[in-house]
Amino acid sequence: MEQPDKAKEKVKKKKVLLMGKSGSGKSSMRNIIFSNYVAKDVRRLGATIDVEHSRVKFLGNLSLNLWDCGGQDAFTESYLTTQKSVVFKSVGVLIYVFDVESREFDGRDGQNFRDLSTYNAVIKALEEYSPEAHVFTLVHKMDLVQNEHRERVLQDKTEAIRERSEGFQQRVQTYGTSIWDQTLYKAWGMIVHSLIPDLEVIEWYLRRLAHATDAEEIVLFERVTFLTVTSFTTKPGKKNPYFDRYERLSNIIKTFKNSLSNFTSALPSVHHFAEYVIKTPRFNLILARFTANTYVLVVIPPGEAELQCTRLNILAASEEFAQIDQRGREEMKRLRQKEQKDGGITRDEEPKDNDTARGVVDKGKKPESVAAAARRSETPDSKREERFVMI
């Protein structure tokens, strides 16, 4: 009876403020990331009234408490006066959104840099109540800027924002975003990445899984948002020329989930697939449900034996990985140190190109228990999951 209470105590709650003037696109991006909207559907969203609260469970023991703050002048004034301590206390992350086309950003309307003045007031309040918070600023609707001018526009606005960031000048991170491409996923992926506890332990575990499966690349995605949690890439994988491939994958997979919902009459936010496989002469790719809150994408050499072994290794690894939250950081550190002492994988070691799999399955043996292992791993809602294989 005591264990559930202890589990609740372990939940780490992070308060995330989403702020910016009305019409800057805050609610649109929030619904695309967390509610599986597609870009064309956010046009029907209305303005946010006061503060909209939503809670997102992320990676089991991390809960994001998202405050979407309406950007109308009357609301902003109340955040900075009567509600100041309530809004800005115990903040983990501030995300401030600027409209790239706003005439009030650079004084073109004669109102003396109104957007930056409001941002500066917000920063001062944050510095007073949550000085350790992370600050991210998003210059949104970058699709409205011509391609050849985007880099210069973003650089100019980034410098102006930094000048008004007070004590956060050296820590504020600025990204150009649009709901019409993968830039939105890149920015939000970095935001969530800054909040994940014990990230070093997760990366170490992915390194172990890469060695066990002889993988070129492994990417861990959060289940609902499909934002990239972290990844591990070997030397062959680093030759991939697509530097924004993780954000592209997030976008593609979210679109795929929306397509599934059209055929199954299920909401995209609740529809989860079990596995997605691509086989080519050059590589195999498997995207599989890993834990209750994550999916793992593994790129491995071609061949049926490699694919089946990887499936079994993922199933075997998922049970241990799911216990990271329960074991805690110190226990996982102990396991890592023991493995290194026994001659296991070091932090910077990478698998050799001619290595064989060193996981729970030997490639030389034909794995015949895939179905049985899959049945053992089923969860109560797994009956709603489906398997999709592309060849």
JSON list of N, CA, C and O in Angstrom, two decimals, residues 285-310:
[
{"chain": "A", "resi": 285, "resn": "LEU", "atom": "N", "xyz": [14.72, -0.21, -40.70]},
{"chain": "A", "resi": 285, "resn": "LEU", "atom": "CA", "xyz": [14.30, 0.78, -39.71]},
{"chain": "A", "resi": 285, "resn": "LEU", "atom": "C", "xyz": [13.10, 0.23, -38.97]},
{"chain": "A", "resi": 285, "resn": "LEU", "atom": "O", "xyz": [12.14, -0.25, -39.58]},
{"chain": "A", "resi": 286, "resn": "ILE", "atom": "N", "xyz": [13.19, 0.26, -37.66]},
{"chain": "A", "resi": 286, "resn": "ILE", "atom": "CA", "xyz": [12.07, -0.20, -36.84]},
{"chain": "A", "resi": 286, "resn": "ILE", "atom": "C", "xyz": [11.72, 0.88, -35.82]},
{"chain": "A", "resi": 286, "resn": "ILE", "atom": "O", "xyz": [12.58, 1.39, -35.11]},
{"chain": "A", "resi": 287, "resn": "LEU", "atom": "N", "xyz": [10.44, 1.26, -35.79]},
{"chain": "A", "resi": 287, "resn": "LEU", "atom": "CA", "xyz": [9.90, 2.21, -34.82]},
{"chain": "A", "resi": 287, "resn": "LEU", "atom": "C", "xyz": [8.91, 1.44, -33.97]},
{"chain": "A", "resi": 287, "resn": "LEU", "atom": "O", "xyz": [7.88, 0.97, -34.48]},
{"chain": "A", "resi": 288, "resn": "ALA", "atom": "N", "xyz": [9.21, 1.26, -32.69]},
{"chain": "A", "resi": 288, "resn": "ALA", "atom": "CA", "xyz": [8.41, 0.37, -31.85]},
{"chain": "A", "resi": 288, "resn": "ALA", "atom": "C", "xyz": [8.08, 1.02, -30.52]},
{"chain": "A", "resi": 288, "resn": "ALA", "atom": "O", "xyz": [8.83, 1.86, -30.00]},
{"chain": "A", "resi": 289, "resn": "ARG", "atom": "N", "xyz": [6.94, 0.61, -29.98]},
{"chain": "A", "resi": 289, "resn": "ARG", "atom": "CA", "xyz": [6.55, 1.02, -28.62]},
{"chain": "A", "resi": 289, "resn": "ARG", "atom": "C", "xyz": [7.60, 0.49, -27.66]},
{"chain": "A", "resi": 289, "resn": "ARG", "atom": "O", "xyz": [7.92, -0.70, -27.65]},
{"chain": "A", "resi": 290, "resn": "PHE", "atom": "N", "xyz": [8.18, 1.36, -26.85]},
{"chain": "A", "resi": 290, "resn": "PHE", "atom": "CA", "xyz": [9.28, 0.96, -25.97]},
{"chain": "A", "resi": 290, "resn": "PHE", "atom": "C", "xyz": [8.82, 0.81, -24.53]},
{"chain": "A", "resi": 290, "resn": "PHE", "atom": "O", "xyz": [8.91, -0.25, -23.94]},
{"chain": "A", "resi": 291, "resn": "THR", "atom": "N", "xyz": [8.32, 1.91, -23.95]},
{"chain": "A", "resi": 291, "resn": "THR", "atom": "CA", "xyz": [7.72, 1.86, -22.62]},
{"chain": "A", "resi": 291, "resn": "THR", "atom": "C", "xyz": [6.35, 2.50, -22.71]},
{"chain": "A", "resi": 291, "resn": "THR", "atom": "O", "xyz": [5.89, 2.87, -23.78]},
{"chain": "A", "resi": 292, "resn": "ALA", "atom": "N", "xyz": [5.70, 2.65, -21.57]},
{"chain": "A", "resi": 292, "resn": "ALA", "atom": "CA", "xyz": [4.36, 3.23, -21.55]},
{"chain": "A", "resi": 292, "resn": "ALA", "atom": "C", "xyz": [4.35, 4.66, -22.08]},
{"chain": "A", "resi": 292, "resn": "ALA", "atom": "O", "xyz": [3.32, 5.14, -22.57]},
{"chain": "A", "resi": 293, "resn": "ASN", "atom": "N", "xyz": [5.51, 5.34, -22.04]},
{"chain": "A", "resi": 293, "resn": "ASN", "atom": "CA", "xyz": [5.56, 6.74, -22.42]},
{"chain": "A", "resi": 293, "resn": "ASN", "atom": "C", "xyz": [6.53, 7.05, -23.55]},
{"chain": "A", "resi": 293, "resn": "ASN", "atom": "O", "xyz": [6.74, 8.23, -23.87]},
{"chain": "A", "resi": 294, "resn": "THR", "atom": "N", "xyz": [7.12, 6.02, -24.16]},
{"chain": "A", "resi": 294, "resn": "THR", "atom": "CA", "xyz": [8.11, 6.28, -25.20]},
{"chain": "A", "resi": 294, "resn": "THR", "atom": "C", "xyz": [7.99, 5.29, -26.37]},
{"chain": "A", "resi": 294, "resn": "THR", "atom": "O", "xyz": [7.47, 4.19, -26.23]},
{"chain": "A", "resi": 295, "resn": "TYR", "atom": "N", "xyz": [8.50, 5.76, -27.51]},
{"chain": "A", "resi": 295, "resn": "TYR", "atom": "CA", "xyz": [8.77, 4.90, -28.67]},
{"chain": "A", "resi": 295, "resn": "TYR", "atom": "C", "xyz": [10.26, 4.98, -28.96]},
{"chain": "A", "resi": 295, "resn": "TYR", "atom": "O", "xyz": [10.90, 6.00, -28.67]},
{"chain": "A", "resi": 296, "resn": "VAL", "atom": "N", "xyz": [10.81, 3.93, -29.53]},
{"chain": "A", "resi": 296, "resn": "VAL", "atom": "CA", "xyz": [12.21, 3.94, -29.91]},
{"chain": "A", "resi": 296, "resn": "VAL", "atom": "C", "xyz": [12.33, 3.64, -31.40]},
{"chain": "A", "resi": 296, "resn": "VAL", "atom": "O", "xyz": [11.63, 2.78, -31.93]},
{"chain": "A", "resi": 297, "resn": "LEU", "atom": "N", "xyz": [13.18, 4.40, -32.07]},
{"chain": "A", "resi": 297, "resn": "LEU", "atom": "CA", "xyz": [13.46, 4.19, -33.49]},
{"chain": "A", "resi": 297, "resn": "LEU", "atom": "C", "xyz": [14.89, 3.68, -33.62]},
{"chain": "A", "resi": 297, "resn": "LEU", "atom": "O", "xyz": [15.81, 4.31, -33.08]},
{"chain": "A", "resi": 298, "resn": "VAL", "atom": "N", "xyz": [15.06, 2.55, -34.29]},
{"chain": "A", "resi": 298, "resn": "VAL", "atom": "CA", "xyz": [16.38, 1.93, -34.42]},
{"chain": "A", "resi": 298, "resn": "VAL", "atom": "C", "xyz": [16.68, 1.71, -35.90]},
{"chain": "A", "resi": 298, "resn": "VAL", "atom": "O", "xyz": [15.87, 1.12, -36.63]},
{"chain": "A", "resi": 299, "resn": "VAL", "atom": "N", "xyz": [17.84, 2.18, -36.34]},
{"chain": "A", "resi": 299, "resn": "VAL", "atom": "CA", "xyz": [18.31, 1.96, -37.71]},
{"chain": "A", "resi": 299, "resn": "VAL", "atom": "C", "xyz": [19.42, 0.92, -37.64]},
{"chain": "A", "resi": 299, "resn": "VAL", "atom": "O", "xyz": [20.43, 1.12, -36.96]},
{"chain": "A", "resi": 300, "resn": "ILE", "atom": "N", "xyz": [19.24, -0.20, -38.34]},
{"chain": "A", "resi": 300, "resn": "ILE", "atom": "CA", "xyz": [20.16, -1.33, -38.25]},
{"chain": "A", "resi": 300, "resn": "ILE", "atom": "C", "xyz": [20.55, -1.80, -39.66]},
{"chain": "A", "resi": 300, "resn": "ILE", "atom": "O", "xyz": [19.90, -1.42, -40.64]},
{"chain": "A", "resi": 301, "resn": "PRO", "atom": "N", "xyz": [21.58, -2.64, -39.79]},
{"chain": "A", "resi": 301, "resn": "PRO", "atom": "CA", "xyz": [21.95, -3.18, -41.09]},
{"chain": "A", "resi": 301, "resn": "PRO", "atom": "C", "xyz": [20.81, -4.02, -41.68]},
{"chain": "A", "resi": 301, "resn": "PRO", "atom": "O", "xyz": [19.94, -4.50, -40.96]},
{"chain": "A", "resi": 302, "resn": "PRO", "atom": "N", "xyz": [20.79, -4.23, -43.00]},
{"chain": "A", "resi": 302, "resn": "PRO", "atom": "CA", "xyz": [19.73, -5.00, -43.63]},
{"chain": "A", "resi": 302, "resn": "PRO", "atom": "C", "xyz": [19.82, -6.49, -43.26]},
{"chain": "A", "resi": 302, "resn": "PRO", "atom": "O", "xyz": [20.87, -6.96, -42.84]},
{"chain": "A", "resi": 303, "resn": "GLY", "atom": "N", "xyz": [18.70, -7.17, -43.40]},
{"chain": "A", "resi": 303, "resn": "GLY", "atom": "CA", "xyz": [18.68, -8.61, -43.13]},
{"chain": "A", "resi": 303, "resn": "GLY", "atom": "C", "xyz": [17.57, -8.97, -42.18]},
{"chain": "A", "resi": 303, "resn": "GLY", "atom": "O", "xyz": [17.28, -8.24, -41.22]},
{"chain": "A", "resi": 304, "resn": "GLU", "atom": "N", "xyz": [16.93, -10.11, -42.44]},
{"chain": "A", "resi": 304, "resn": "GLU", "atom": "CA", "xyz": [15.82, -10.56, -41.60]},
{"chain": "A", "resi": 304, "resn": "GLU", "atom": "C", "xyz": [16.28, -10.95, -40.20]},
{"chain": "A", "resi": 304, "resn": "GLU", "atom": "O", "xyz": [15.59, -10.67, -39.21]},
{"chain": "A", "resi": 305, "resn": "ALA", "atom": "N", "xyz": [17.43, -11.61, -40.09]},
{"chain": "A", "resi": 305, "resn": "ALA", "atom": "CA", "xyz": [17.93, -12.02, -38.77]},
{"chain": "A", "resi": 305, "resn": "ALA", "atom": "C", "xyz": [18.19, -10.80, -37.89]},
{"chain": "A", "resi": 305, "resn": "ALA", "atom": "O", "xyz": [17.84, -10.78, -36.71]},
{"chain": "A", "resi": 306, "resn": "GLU", "atom": "N", "xyz": [18.80, -9.75, -38.49]},
{"chain": "A", "resi": 306, "resn": "GLU", "atom": "CA", "xyz": [19.07, -8.53, -37.73]},
{"chain": "A", "resi": 306, "resn": "GLU", "atom": "C", "xyz": [17.77, -7.89, -37.23]},
{"chain": "A", "resi": 306, "resn": "GLU", "atom": "O", "xyz": [17.69, -7.42, -36.10]},
{"chain": "A", "resi": 307, "resn": "LEU", "atom": "N", "xyz": [16.74, -7.90, -38.10]},
{"chain": "A", "resi": 307, "resn": "LEU", "atom": "CA", "xyz": [15.47, -7.30, -37.73]},
{"chain": "A", "resi": 307, "resn": "LEU", "atom": "C", "xyz": [14.81, -8.05, -36.58]},
{"chain": "A", "resi": 307, "resn": "LEU", "atom": "O", "xyz": [14.35, -7.45, -35.61]},
{"chain": "A", "resi": 308, "resn": "GLN", "atom": "N", "xyz": [14.78, -9.39, -36.66]},
{"chain": "A", "resi": 308, "resn": "GLN", "atom": "CA", "xyz": [14.13, -10.18, -35.62]},
{"chain": "A", "resi": 308, "resn": "GLN", "atom": "C", "xyz": [14.89, -10.09, -34.30]},
{"chain": "A", "resi": 308, "resn": "GLN", "atom": "O", "xyz": [14.29, -10.02, -33.22]},
{"chain": "A", "resi": 309, "resn": "CYS", "atom": "N", "xyz": [16.22, -10.09, -34.36]},
{"chain": "A", "resi": 309, "resn": "CYS", "atom": "CA", "xyz": [17.01, -9.94, -33.14]},
{"chain": "A", "resi": 309, "resn": "CYS", "atom": "C", "xyz": [16.77, -8.59, -32.48]},
{"chain": "A", "resi": 309, "resn": "CYS", "atom": "O", "xyz": [16.67, -8.47, -31.27]},
{"chain": "A", "resi": 310, "resn": "THR", "atom": "N", "xyz": [16.68, -7.56, -33.31]},
{"chain": "A", "resi": 310, "resn": "THR", "atom": "CA", "xyz": [16.44, -6.22, -32.77]},
{"chain": "A", "resi": 310, "resn": "THR", "atom": "C", "xyz": [15.08, -6.14, -32.09]},
{"chain": "A", "resi": 310, "resn": "THR", "atom": "O", "xyz": [14.93, -5.53, -31.03]}
]
